[in-house]
Amino acid sequence: MNDSPAQPLGRNRIDVLHSYHILDSDTEADYDGIIQLAAQICQTPIAQINFVDETRQWVKANLGLSLGNSPIEESFCAHTILDPLNPLIVEDARLDDRFAHNPSVNQQPHIVFYAGLPLVDPDGFALGSLCVLDQRPRQLTTEQIDALAILARQVVNLLVLRKANQDLKALLHSEQQSRAEAQTQSQLRLASAESEARFRALIEEAPVATMLLVGPDHIIALANQAMIDMLGKGATIVGQPAVQAVPELGAQPYLQVLNQVFASGLTHQARAMPGELDINGERSQHYFDFTYKPLRNSAGEPYGILSVAIDVTEQFMARQQLEEATNQLRSMVESAPFPIGVYTGRQMLIRFANQAIIDVFGKGPDVIGKSYLELLPELADQQIFKQLLGVYDSGVPFASGTQRVMIEHEGALVPYYFNYNFTPLFDASGQVYGVMNTAAEVTELELARQSLEESEGRYRLLSAHLEEQVQQRTQELAAVNEELAASNEELMASNENTTAVNSALSESNLNLSRSNDNLEQFAYIASHDLQEPLRKIQQFGDLLQSQHGDQLGEGMKYLERMQTAAARMSTLIRDLLTFSRIATQRDGSGPVSLQRVVAEVLITLDWTIQDVAAQIQVGSLPTVSGDETQLEQLFQNLLSNALKFRRVDTPPLIAIRATLINATDLPLGVKPDRLTAQYHRIDVMDNGVGFEEKYLDRIFQVFQRLHSKNEFTGTGIGLAICEKVVRNHGGAITATSQPGQGTTFIVYLPG
């Protein structure tokens, strides 16, 4: 072991340790019970109580480990006692320079995890440790560490009681020897007085509550201050029978036990025995560890009882509350109808799994302690495992939409659909030590949704065929009508109807012309009457800044803000002008090469592309019928957005692809303005910041922004222009996205 302390904490600590006479003693049930409880609380297979002397680590109590005492050079506990105030936690000894070369780490029993609480006596000396160990990495919760601290104090209480009993035995032996050797009555009185004084001093100075009860009535002959404070009756209890001094004990087992000890002469010990005390007029419930030890006279007959007690109410209640809370939480989680699992470390070791998630795994009940990929290796290359590691590394929770997960059952990969959440778990220092996984299986719902989409697709196809049949019948009827139209009267009526329709069309065209005139007038106002004052503001601002900037002082800050606001207003007016022009124009129905349009746009954006180190991938694009200027506006805005809304640490990667699809393959919710048998689908994909799809309806509206102006500049009109251009060309536009995963804008144009 590296850096092993040869003599922890010096010579005084060794002397104090030997004074307890604990080394090389026999096993005791009290100590064994404490390590069993420690192992249960921390869920470890190994627990020990160790004491460290000059040369060795001596094991007082041992659970789950065949090794006995070990040299101090190989002792974990020798490091624990170096800091009497804090526990020593070693999550993976193989990675710790102090223990990596320890034989117990790299040989049997291959210890990996160690957690030790120093055993500190009332004088502040660290004598050894209470520790739990495991052969795999693990972490303890704050509650588990607190529980270990309580148990460590119990070990120290046992040591103190042990020493008190030994001191009393030695004192009694000394007293009896003095009496036997006394040759005269005066010598006997002197020895008795000295013995009584020593005995009284021992009781009064004992670090725990101690009192001497004499005779069958159990008269309180001596009681130290700790006992007086614990009983809450004051010093007047000395000289009174126990049942009078503490009357509430009369109805409790304590008095009966005193009678039994006095009659039998046998020592009685109890742990966490309940008792009620009246303190300051109020009765309260307490729990005590206590010992009743009979004292014998020279004839060997009991003449009194030495009572040593420790109030362990706080520890008992804390342990009980911890056990109740743990059991209640475990019961709730285990019986939850939805899958819940807890994974720790970057290996994602499965620390907890309720029955619902075990059923989903489908690998049998033996899952605890295995790593996530050991149990489910088929998930190694699937998105769910990358998302799980992402939560562990970042500490940021993740919630999925409906996701497909392929799980192996009986040698075949079976698709399942889940909505799942990954929640990071933090230790007391704020570090992520694990991830909690909750999920809802929605396989049946998803398959039903897919079946519904297939049915709607078949319905759409049937509707298209029906429409063709109706058109055919209409054409046949039109032919018949032409033959019947030979009648002059019907022809005249038809002419009159035609005249009326032409009149209505003329009026409609007139209204449309007026609307266009109004919009053109607005465009002129926007381009001249609004832009002209802004240009003056910007020009005067530039003059102030260049000629009088050094005289403005604090005013320079306001001038810069004014210039920024004017520039933003100018951009907004230009975008509004573009939007108004597009809104009043329809496509020119001429052939337009989208390949050429995108190439021109890339030339325009070349400086920006180089500045952000973007990569642009353009596939084969079709020629469509439309207005070339408007289509340039469409791709200018889409590509500008992809360059602007980029992630800070990732160069933009943009791809443009096109495919020809049938009308029956259009997604639900996509409704182009012009019906045709086929549509060109153009995808513009990026790896930028993305957005939540619940905002999809907002992004194509004028002035709608999902980010603040401090994050990304812009007027909120660009995507509204895109939507207007696509509608002008009889198509539709939509998008798919996830935050941090990029965005794909999908344009459908008639084929």
XYZ file of C-alpha atoms in Angstrom:
751
model
C 0.000 0.000 0.000
C 1.337 3.446 -0.845
C 1.737 6.099 1.881
C 0.662 3.748 4.704
C 1.012 5.398 8.148
C 3.385 3.385 10.320
C 2.190 4.811 13.666
C -1.222 6.558 13.385
C -1.688 9.474 15.779
C 1.213 8.705 18.085
C 1.965 6.893 21.342
C -0.834 8.341 23.517
C -3.480 6.799 21.275
C -1.867 3.350 21.682
C -1.870 3.700 25.487
C -5.539 4.677 25.483
C -6.391 1.739 23.187
C -4.668 -0.745 25.540
C -6.542 0.736 28.503
C -9.820 -0.596 27.060
C -8.479 -4.214 27.073
C -10.342 -4.880 23.823
C -7.467 -6.300 21.771
C -7.451 -10.110 21.416
C -10.782 -10.393 23.265
C -13.415 -12.971 22.356
C -16.232 -12.308 19.895
C -19.292 -10.597 21.396
C -22.866 -10.625 20.108
C -23.285 -6.855 20.598
C -20.461 -6.052 18.180
C -21.589 -8.729 15.704
C -25.092 -7.253 15.709
C -23.774 -3.793 14.859
C -21.851 -4.946 11.758
C -24.852 -6.958 10.563
C -26.984 -3.797 10.797
C -24.265 -1.763 9.026
C -24.135 -4.243 6.140
C -27.935 -4.195 5.811
C -28.149 -0.396 5.807
C -25.367 0.017 3.230
C -26.308 -3.118 1.258
C -22.735 -4.422 1.271
C -21.624 -8.056 1.655
C -18.779 -7.208 4.060
C -18.642 -5.268 7.369
C -16.016 -5.112 10.146
C -15.111 -3.501 13.464
C -11.319 -3.043 13.586
C -8.829 -1.619 16.080
C -5.339 -0.415 15.092
C -2.361 -0.786 17.476
C 1.379 -0.337 16.890
C 1.814 -3.056 14.280
C -1.489 -4.475 13.125
C -5.158 -4.057 12.326
C -7.037 -6.356 14.756
C -10.553 -7.502 13.806
C -13.085 -7.474 16.655
C -16.175 -8.327 14.549
C -16.273 -9.631 10.992
C -19.053 -10.316 8.469
C -18.539 -11.756 4.974
C -14.719 -11.929 4.954
C -12.491 -14.879 5.852
C -9.338 -12.772 6.335
C -8.310 -12.045 9.927
C -5.834 -9.529 11.290
C -3.488 -7.734 8.894
C -0.225 -5.736 9.136
C -0.624 -2.020 9.612
C 1.045 -1.464 6.216
C -1.955 -3.143 4.542
C -4.624 -1.535 6.743
C -7.403 0.622 5.286
C -8.481 1.593 8.817
C -5.029 3.023 9.611
C -5.899 5.747 7.088
C -9.422 6.192 8.499
C -8.221 7.127 12.012
C -5.934 9.869 10.674
C -9.032 12.116 10.497
C -11.180 11.456 13.606
C -13.877 13.899 12.449
C -14.742 12.525 8.998
C -15.437 9.208 7.283
C -13.032 7.733 4.728
C -14.870 6.799 1.502
C -12.956 4.926 -1.243
C -15.318 4.226 -4.150
C -12.735 2.280 -6.193
C -9.500 1.286 -4.421
C -7.997 0.169 -7.725
C -7.891 3.826 -8.804
C -6.573 5.180 -5.464
C -2.772 5.460 -5.185
C -2.980 4.699 -1.442
C -4.545 1.279 -1.986
C -3.984 0.239 -5.616
C -1.032 -2.037 -4.656
C -2.584 -3.410 -1.451
C -2.610 -7.253 -1.505
C -6.248 -7.286 -0.381
C -7.092 -5.188 -3.483
C -5.105 -6.895 -6.240
C -5.365 -10.367 -4.652
C -8.072 -12.186 -2.726
C -10.499 -10.962 -1.508
C -10.173 -8.212 -4.235
C -11.570 -5.331 -2.162
C -12.760 -2.428 -4.370
C -15.081 -0.306 -2.195
C -14.354 0.837 1.372
C -16.260 3.178 3.723
C -14.957 3.582 7.292
C -16.150 5.673 10.270
C -13.476 6.350 12.939
C -14.227 5.021 16.455
C -13.480 8.072 18.622
C -13.592 7.701 22.430
C -14.838 10.492 24.756
C -11.288 11.912 24.990
C -11.050 12.298 21.202
C -8.734 9.370 20.430
C -9.451 7.452 17.207
C -8.999 3.799 18.217
C -10.217 1.991 15.100
C -13.082 1.995 12.642
C -16.488 0.613 11.747
C -16.314 -0.128 8.033
C -18.305 -1.647 5.162
C -16.636 -3.139 2.070
C -17.547 -4.519 -1.326
C -15.815 -6.212 -4.266
C -17.235 -3.748 -6.780
C -17.408 0.071 -6.996
C -20.285 1.756 -5.205
C -21.414 4.980 -3.527
C -23.222 5.671 -0.242
C -26.070 8.097 0.276
C -25.917 10.805 2.927
C -28.496 8.856 4.970
C -26.375 5.693 4.868
C -23.261 7.600 6.020
C -25.267 9.205 8.873
C -26.525 5.759 9.921
C -22.933 4.421 9.956
C -21.931 7.350 12.183
C -24.694 6.439 14.663
C -23.546 2.805 14.701
C -19.921 3.922 15.210
C -21.025 5.870 18.303
C -22.765 2.709 19.552
C -19.466 0.811 19.249
C -17.759 3.511 21.331
C -20.579 3.303 23.913
C -19.951 -0.443 24.190
C -16.241 0.247 24.723
C -16.992 2.786 27.463
C -19.392 0.384 29.203
C -16.828 -2.409 28.898
C -14.125 -0.273 30.471
C -16.456 0.890 33.241
C -17.354 -2.713 34.086
C -13.696 -3.735 34.068
C -12.739 -0.813 36.297
C -15.541 -1.713 38.698
C -14.423 -5.335 38.798
C -10.865 -4.256 39.516
C -12.095 -1.866 42.182
C -14.234 -4.502 43.849
C -11.382 -6.982 43.734
C -9.105 -4.397 45.312
C -11.694 -3.683 47.987
C -12.144 -7.347 48.852
C -8.388 -7.897 48.949
C -7.963 -4.894 51.222
C -10.581 -6.248 53.604
C -9.072 -9.703 53.656
C -5.641 -8.317 54.420
C -6.787 -5.822 57.052
C -5.312 -6.830 60.417
C -7.074 -4.347 62.583
C -10.423 -2.620 62.667
C -8.807 0.742 62.034
C -7.032 -0.610 58.964
C -10.337 -2.071 57.738
C -12.131 1.249 58.216
C -9.335 3.093 56.462
C -9.343 0.668 53.517
C -13.115 0.838 53.334
C -13.078 4.620 53.310
C -10.446 4.722 50.595
C -12.308 2.118 48.545
C -15.567 3.989 48.925
C -13.918 7.227 47.873
C -12.414 5.605 44.803
C -15.728 3.945 43.999
C -17.607 7.225 44.437
C -15.104 9.055 42.250
C -15.376 6.350 39.596
C -19.152 6.704 39.466
C -19.163 10.506 39.565
C -16.542 10.794 36.810
C -17.974 8.085 34.567
C -18.680 9.488 31.052
C -22.091 7.792 30.937
C -25.097 7.822 33.284
C -24.191 5.652 36.330
C -25.746 5.047 39.765
C -25.447 2.626 42.695
C -28.617 1.113 44.148
C -28.320 -0.604 47.561
C -30.516 -3.214 49.203
C -33.725 -4.930 48.083
C -35.514 -1.554 48.019
C -32.921 -0.290 45.559
C -32.043 2.866 47.457
C -30.049 5.262 45.271
C -26.760 5.542 47.164
C -24.768 7.261 44.418
C -25.704 8.896 41.086
C -23.449 10.928 38.817
C -24.595 14.124 37.127
C -25.202 12.349 33.810
C -27.724 10.002 35.514
C -29.379 12.891 37.387
C -29.775 14.841 34.136
C -31.116 11.820 32.270
C -33.798 11.048 34.895
C -34.756 14.743 35.084
C -35.546 14.750 38.842
C -32.609 16.665 40.267
C -30.023 15.619 42.896
C -32.736 14.880 45.503
C -33.093 11.352 44.105
C -29.960 10.316 46.053
C -31.010 8.538 49.259
C -34.481 7.596 47.964
C -35.717 4.167 46.851
C -35.830 3.966 43.077
C -39.622 3.597 42.986
C -40.020 6.842 44.984
C -37.303 8.774 43.190
C -38.652 7.798 39.772
C -42.280 6.721 40.438
C -43.152 6.313 36.742
C -40.810 3.294 36.653
C -43.159 1.377 38.949
C -45.451 0.427 36.046
C -42.539 -0.378 33.717
C -40.280 -3.465 33.466
C -37.208 -1.720 34.902
C -38.188 -2.280 38.576
C -39.003 -5.936 37.909
C -35.609 -6.417 36.237
C -33.868 -4.808 39.261
C -35.597 -7.279 41.575
C -34.549 -10.213 39.371
C -30.896 -9.099 39.241
C -30.756 -8.589 43.022
C -32.335 -11.985 43.657
C -30.352 -13.985 41.094
C -27.027 -12.192 41.240
C -26.865 -12.307 37.431
C -25.904 -9.339 35.255
C -28.625 -8.047 32.905
C -27.982 -6.084 29.707
C -30.547 -4.581 27.316
C -30.391 -2.657 24.047
C -32.810 0.113 22.985
C -35.280 -0.772 25.759
C -38.268 1.611 25.784
C -39.078 3.639 28.873
C -41.187 6.651 29.828
C -39.864 9.471 32.018
C -41.588 12.475 33.587
C -39.239 15.396 32.914
C -40.317 18.931 33.898
C -43.896 17.739 34.310
C -44.133 16.156 30.860
C -43.955 12.444 30.093
C -41.771 11.506 27.155
C -40.747 8.278 25.455
C -37.090 7.236 25.558
C -34.920 4.272 24.574
C -31.955 3.085 26.663
C -28.953 0.795 26.403
C -28.286 -0.247 30.016
C -26.513 -2.748 32.251
C -27.577 -3.898 35.759
C -24.542 -5.505 37.436
C -24.930 -7.004 40.934
C -22.308 -6.054 43.591
C -21.426 -8.697 46.211
C -20.166 -8.456 49.756
C -17.325 -10.475 51.218
C -19.706 -13.382 51.707
C -20.514 -13.409 48.008
C -24.084 -12.193 48.502
C -25.567 -9.322 46.419
C -25.799 -6.102 48.400
C -26.406 -3.652 45.563
C -26.679 -3.069 41.824
C -24.522 -0.861 39.621
C -26.677 0.691 36.855
C -24.998 2.083 33.720
C -27.302 3.561 31.052
C -27.084 5.445 27.756
C -30.041 7.316 26.255
C -30.125 6.161 22.614
C -33.511 7.682 21.778
C -32.173 9.918 19.021
C -30.249 7.093 17.366
C -33.162 4.663 17.724
C -35.703 7.079 16.243
C -33.358 8.038 13.409
C -32.735 4.389 12.582
C -36.445 3.602 12.808
C -37.401 6.561 10.590
C -34.712 5.631 8.099
C -35.907 2.032 7.982
C -39.552 3.095 7.647
C -38.795 5.623 4.914
C -36.573 3.164 3.080
C -39.145 0.377 3.292
C -41.995 2.677 2.267
C -40.092 4.074 -0.699
C -38.924 0.632 -1.782
C -42.471 -0.733 -1.519
C -43.901 2.146 -3.562
C -41.255 1.885 -6.262
C -41.324 -1.909 -6.464
C -45.115 -1.941 -6.847
C -45.230 0.952 -9.343
C -47.061 -0.079 -12.538
C -44.483 1.635 -14.766
C -40.787 0.709 -15.233
C -38.274 2.254 -12.794
C -34.539 1.567 -12.643
C -31.480 3.125 -10.990
C -28.022 2.847 -12.592
C -24.737 4.037 -11.008
C -21.297 4.875 -12.346
C -20.401 5.336 -15.975
C -20.630 1.554 -16.364
C -24.351 2.026 -15.561
C -24.458 -0.737 -12.934
C -28.065 -1.686 -12.173
C -28.604 -0.901 -8.474
C -32.402 -1.100 -8.468
C -35.040 -2.411 -10.840
C -38.737 -2.856 -10.099
C -40.740 -5.728 -11.527
C -42.135 -3.602 -14.357
C -38.691 -2.787 -15.772
C -37.472 -6.371 -15.218
C -40.403 -7.511 -17.372
C -39.408 -4.999 -20.070
C -35.790 -6.192 -19.989
C -37.049 -9.753 -20.462
C -33.737 -11.220 -19.222
C -34.967 -12.887 -16.035
C -35.030 -11.622 -12.420
C -31.241 -11.666 -11.853
C -30.389 -8.112 -12.978
C -29.061 -6.304 -9.869
C -25.309 -5.680 -10.017
C -25.029 -6.195 -13.758
C -24.074 -3.374 -16.083
C -26.659 -1.920 -18.450
C -24.870 -3.194 -21.564
C -24.066 -6.554 -19.970
C -27.808 -7.092 -19.642
C -28.847 -5.326 -22.864
C -25.891 -5.430 -25.312
C -28.255 -4.806 -28.221
C -28.714 -1.191 -27.008
C -25.004 -0.282 -27.379
C -25.486 1.365 -30.789
C -29.010 2.650 -30.206
C -29.909 6.234 -29.340
C -31.294 5.402 -25.888
C -27.895 4.380 -24.472
C -26.186 7.503 -25.851
C -28.904 9.622 -24.209
C -28.409 7.756 -20.900
C -24.651 8.457 -20.902
C -25.352 12.052 -21.913
C -27.428 12.608 -18.759
C -24.684 11.046 -16.579
C -21.986 13.230 -18.159
C -23.956 16.511 -18.236
C -26.197 16.256 -15.167
C -29.108 17.516 -17.294
C -32.383 15.493 -17.262
C -33.696 14.075 -20.548
C -37.297 13.342 -21.575
C -37.981 11.550 -24.843
C -40.967 11.584 -27.112
C -42.201 8.272 -28.452
C -39.028 6.349 -29.319
C -38.516 2.919 -30.858
C -36.155 0.600 -28.953
C -35.076 -2.783 -30.334
C -34.827 -5.366 -27.512
C -33.689 -8.945 -28.028
C -36.170 -11.662 -27.051
C -35.557 -15.346 -27.800
C -32.739 -14.546 -30.211
C -34.619 -11.947 -32.273
C -34.742 -8.130 -32.077
C -38.281 -7.021 -31.252
C -39.396 -3.364 -31.662
C -40.853 -1.660 -28.591
C -42.013 1.945 -28.228
C -41.447 3.973 -25.049
C -41.750 7.429 -23.579
C -38.843 7.540 -21.111
C -37.127 9.953 -18.722
C -33.516 9.939 -17.470
C -32.984 11.903 -14.222
C -29.435 12.486 -12.828
C -28.767 11.519 -9.180
C -26.354 13.730 -7.213
C -24.251 12.923 -4.137
C -23.667 15.246 -1.188
C -20.847 17.026 -3.044
C -23.076 17.775 -6.040
C -21.460 15.190 -8.335
C -23.544 12.874 -10.503
C -23.242 9.308 -9.232
C -26.096 7.677 -11.127
C -29.238 8.011 -13.239
C -32.858 7.113 -12.462
C -34.855 5.762 -15.399
C -38.656 5.915 -15.576
C -40.608 4.891 -18.628
C -44.018 4.176 -20.083
C -44.397 1.494 -22.732
C -46.658 2.745 -25.554
C -46.062 -0.019 -28.098
C -49.762 -0.805 -28.591
C -50.671 2.881 -28.924
C -47.883 3.515 -31.452
C -48.785 0.473 -33.557
C -52.416 1.592 -33.511
C -51.353 5.083 -34.652
C -49.277 3.623 -37.494
C -52.206 1.428 -38.530
C -54.441 4.506 -38.552
C -51.962 6.369 -40.793
C -51.892 3.436 -43.206
C -55.700 3.424 -43.295
C -55.773 7.156 -43.974
C -53.235 6.666 -46.784
C -55.415 4.031 -48.379
C -58.402 6.361 -47.961
C -56.495 9.199 -49.646
C -55.588 6.897 -52.563
C -59.203 5.761 -52.890
C -60.346 9.394 -52.869
C -57.915 10.197 -55.697
C -59.328 7.339 -57.823
C -62.862 8.476 -57.026
C -61.990 12.006 -58.120
C -60.722 10.683 -61.474
C -63.980 8.789 -61.997
C -66.035 11.896 -61.195
C -63.992 13.936 -63.671
C -64.529 11.275 -66.349
C -68.291 11.274 -65.751
C -68.286 15.066 -65.803
C -66.575 15.086 -69.182
C -69.136 12.643 -70.542
C -71.970 14.842 -69.275
C -70.304 17.894 -70.805
C -70.308 16.163 -74.198
C -74.009 15.481 -73.852
C -74.618 19.095 -72.871
C -72.810 20.278 -76.008
C -75.180 18.251 -78.138
C -78.193 19.657 -76.278
C -76.823 23.200 -76.562
C -78.118 23.421 -80.157
C -81.190 25.172 -78.883
C -81.025 28.955 -79.538
C -82.956 29.798 -76.389
C -80.540 27.839 -74.210
C -77.616 29.441 -76.044
C -78.997 32.926 -75.329
C -79.480 32.025 -71.667
C -75.924 30.773 -71.587
C -74.722 34.056 -73.106
C -76.590 36.036 -70.467
C -75.005 33.928 -67.702
C -71.597 34.380 -69.259
C -72.122 38.146 -69.349
C -73.038 38.138 -65.649
C -69.990 36.054 -64.769
C -67.717 38.325 -66.800
C -69.172 41.329 -65.004
C -68.472 39.720 -61.611
C -64.959 38.843 -62.704
C -64.344 42.410 -63.860
C -65.494 43.760 -60.501
C -63.269 41.220 -58.682
C -60.280 42.184 -60.831
C -60.954 45.855 -60.105
C -60.973 45.167 -56.335
C -57.806 43.110 -56.661
C -56.141 45.925 -58.598
C -57.108 48.410 -55.874
C -55.657 46.045 -53.234
C -52.423 45.768 -55.177
C -52.285 49.548 -55.584
C -52.703 49.957 -51.810
C -49.957 47.444 -51.126
C -47.668 49.085 -53.679
C -48.351 52.423 -51.996
C -47.384 50.858 -48.648
C -44.232 49.485 -50.250
C -43.333 52.991 -51.455
C -43.975 54.452 -47.977
C -41.865 51.707 -46.406
C -39.023 52.160 -48.890
C -39.014 55.968 -48.952
C -41.096 57.780 -46.318
C -39.961 55.440 -43.509
C -36.466 54.647 -44.713
C -35.513 58.260 -45.448
C -35.803 59.522 -41.804
C -33.919 56.450 -40.619
C -31.102 57.146 -43.066
C -30.902 60.708 -41.718
C -30.742 59.376 -38.137
C -27.960 56.981 -39.075
C -26.014 59.639 -41.012
C -26.249 62.190 -38.179
C -25.293 59.466 -35.704
C -22.211 58.606 -37.760
C -21.222 62.299 -37.867
C -21.643 62.663 -34.093
C -19.595 59.550 -33.472
C -16.731 60.471 -35.832
C -16.483 64.246 -35.133
C -17.679 64.635 -31.521
C -17.255 61.137 -30.058
C -14.494 62.178 -27.639
C -16.777 64.912 -26.197
C -19.836 62.721 -25.556
C -18.464 60.792 -22.567
C -21.294 58.670 -21.139
C -23.465 59.845 -24.043
C -21.487 57.636 -26.444
C -23.209 54.583 -24.930
C -26.662 56.028 -25.726
C -25.541 57.030 -29.236
C -24.408 53.454 -29.929
C -27.743 52.112 -28.660
C -29.577 54.576 -30.930
C -27.509 53.463 -33.955
C -28.197 49.794 -33.183
C -31.948 50.431 -32.853
C -32.013 52.390 -36.144
C -30.187 49.600 -37.982
C -32.623 47.036 -36.569
C -35.583 49.203 -37.650
C -34.159 49.546 -41.164
C -33.780 45.767 -41.460
C -37.341 45.291 -40.193
C -38.746 47.712 -42.806
C -36.845 45.971 -45.620
C -38.180 42.575 -44.487
C -41.730 43.956 -44.283
C -41.342 45.371 -47.800
C -40.202 41.972 -49.091
C -43.106 40.245 -47.339
C -45.676 42.695 -48.745
C -44.339 42.321 -52.306
C -44.437 38.530 -52.109
C -47.945 38.633 -50.645
C -49.196 40.555 -53.733
C -47.378 38.496 -56.367
C -48.157 35.040 -57.680
C -45.651 32.727 -59.321
C -44.768 33.452 -62.930
C -45.261 29.794 -63.867
C -41.984 29.719 -65.772
C -39.493 26.845 -65.443
C -36.974 27.520 -62.641
C -33.899 25.363 -61.930
C -33.627 24.991 -58.153
C -30.034 23.819 -58.706
C -29.207 27.242 -60.177
C -31.243 29.091 -57.526
C -29.372 27.400 -54.645
C -26.011 28.007 -56.350
C -26.784 31.755 -56.618
C -27.834 31.883 -52.957
C -24.607 30.144 -51.864
C -22.578 32.761 -53.770
C -24.493 35.510 -51.942
C -23.843 33.857 -48.545
C -20.235 32.890 -49.298
C -18.646 35.303 -46.798
C -20.894 34.087 -43.952
C -20.280 30.428 -44.874
C -16.515 30.910 -44.692
C -16.734 32.953 -41.490
C -18.525 30.159 -39.561
C -16.636 27.293 -41.325
C -19.901 25.782 -42.555
C -20.123 22.697 -44.778
C -22.895 22.722 -47.413
C -23.966 19.508 -49.180
C -26.323 19.981 -52.160
C -27.870 16.987 -53.897
C -29.571 16.864 -57.295
C -32.420 19.413 -57.315
C -35.364 19.540 -59.769
C -36.680 22.213 -62.121
C -40.087 23.543 -61.016
C -42.648 25.976 -62.359
C -42.593 29.268 -60.497
C -41.101 32.693 -59.875
C -37.295 32.624 -59.698
C -36.991 35.737 -57.515
C -39.415 34.387 -54.922
C -37.712 30.977 -54.875
C -34.374 32.708 -54.285
C -36.017 34.460 -51.309
C -37.160 31.036 -50.029
C -33.717 29.404 -50.059
C -31.961 32.617 -48.964
C -34.021 32.639 -45.744
C -33.770 28.882 -45.090
C -29.982 28.804 -45.513
C -29.492 32.049 -43.554
C -31.465 30.544 -40.661
C -29.369 27.357 -40.750
C -26.165 29.438 -40.565
C -27.485 31.781 -37.883
C -29.084 29.282 -35.466
C -25.912 27.202 -35.038
C -24.472 25.621 -31.914
C -21.579 27.537 -30.371
C -19.046 24.694 -30.357
C -20.054 22.931 -33.592
C -19.437 24.144 -37.196
C -22.691 24.187 -39.206
C -23.381 21.166 -41.440
C -26.206 21.828 -43.933
C -27.595 19.369 -46.488
C -30.181 19.952 -49.243
C -31.884 16.912 -50.792
C -34.871 16.445 -53.126
C -37.171 13.504 -53.908
C -40.345 13.072 -55.984
C -43.295 11.615 -54.038
C -46.894 10.709 -54.843
C -49.743 12.746 -53.404
C -50.842 9.672 -51.451
C -47.522 9.722 -49.553
C -47.997 13.229 -48.142
C -47.808 13.222 -44.291
C -50.932 13.921 -42.267
C -51.405 17.637 -41.706
C -49.540 18.658 -44.892
C -52.085 20.239 -47.261
C -50.608 21.968 -50.351
C -52.592 24.808 -51.917
C -52.587 23.089 -55.328
C -53.680 19.466 -55.851
C -51.514 17.398 -58.181
C -50.530 13.750 -58.568
C -46.901 14.270 -57.483
C -44.848 16.719 -55.418
C -41.181 17.592 -55.161
C -40.060 17.189 -51.539
C -37.013 19.367 -50.747
C -35.327 18.832 -47.326
C -33.021 21.523 -45.870
C -31.260 19.872 -42.902
C -28.898 21.417 -40.327
C -27.182 20.445 -37.069
C -28.034 23.666 -35.216
C -29.731 24.495 -31.925
C -33.137 23.114 -32.974
C -36.444 23.868 -31.246
C -39.338 22.106 -29.544
C -41.910 20.938 -32.134
C -44.789 22.222 -30.006
C -43.844 25.678 -31.397
C -44.126 24.507 -35.047
C -47.315 26.503 -35.706
C -45.703 29.743 -34.418
C -42.483 29.829 -36.400
C -44.166 30.601 -39.783
C -46.093 33.601 -38.377
C -44.885 37.189 -38.753
C -42.766 38.522 -35.855
C -42.712 35.164 -34.038
C -39.353 34.334 -32.398
C -38.326 31.375 -30.221
C -35.069 32.997 -29.086
C -34.273 36.399 -27.579
C -32.578 39.110 -29.672
C -29.548 38.811 -27.369
C -29.087 35.186 -28.457
C -29.782 35.512 -32.198
C -30.432 38.605 -34.324
C -33.360 38.889 -36.739
C -36.829 40.332 -37.249
C -38.988 37.221 -37.066
C -40.226 37.655 -40.677
C -37.922 35.294 -42.615
C -39.914 32.080 -42.120
C -43.186 33.939 -42.771
C -41.700 34.942 -46.163
C -40.785 31.278 -46.791
C -44.326 30.138 -46.014
C -45.818 32.837 -48.293
C -43.491 31.909 -51.217
C -44.343 28.209 -50.911
C -48.095 28.972 -50.776
C -47.759 31.237 -53.834
C -46.373 28.212 -55.675
C -49.216 25.905 -54.603
C -47.094 23.986 -52.103
C -46.666 23.525 -48.339
C -43.837 23.835 -45.799
C -43.270 22.173 -42.411
C -40.348 21.230 -40.135
C -39.060 18.594 -37.712
C -36.665 19.377 -34.862
C -35.390 18.588 -31.381
C -33.506 21.012 -29.093
C -29.773 20.544 -29.614
C -30.339 18.015 -32.440
C -30.764 20.321 -35.443
C -33.747 21.114 -37.695
C -35.070 19.863 -41.048
C -37.321 22.221 -43.067
C -39.422 20.257 -45.598
C -40.818 22.039 -48.684
C -43.440 20.428 -50.950
C -43.800 21.951 -54.468
C -46.109 20.659 -57.235
C -44.298 18.216 -59.572
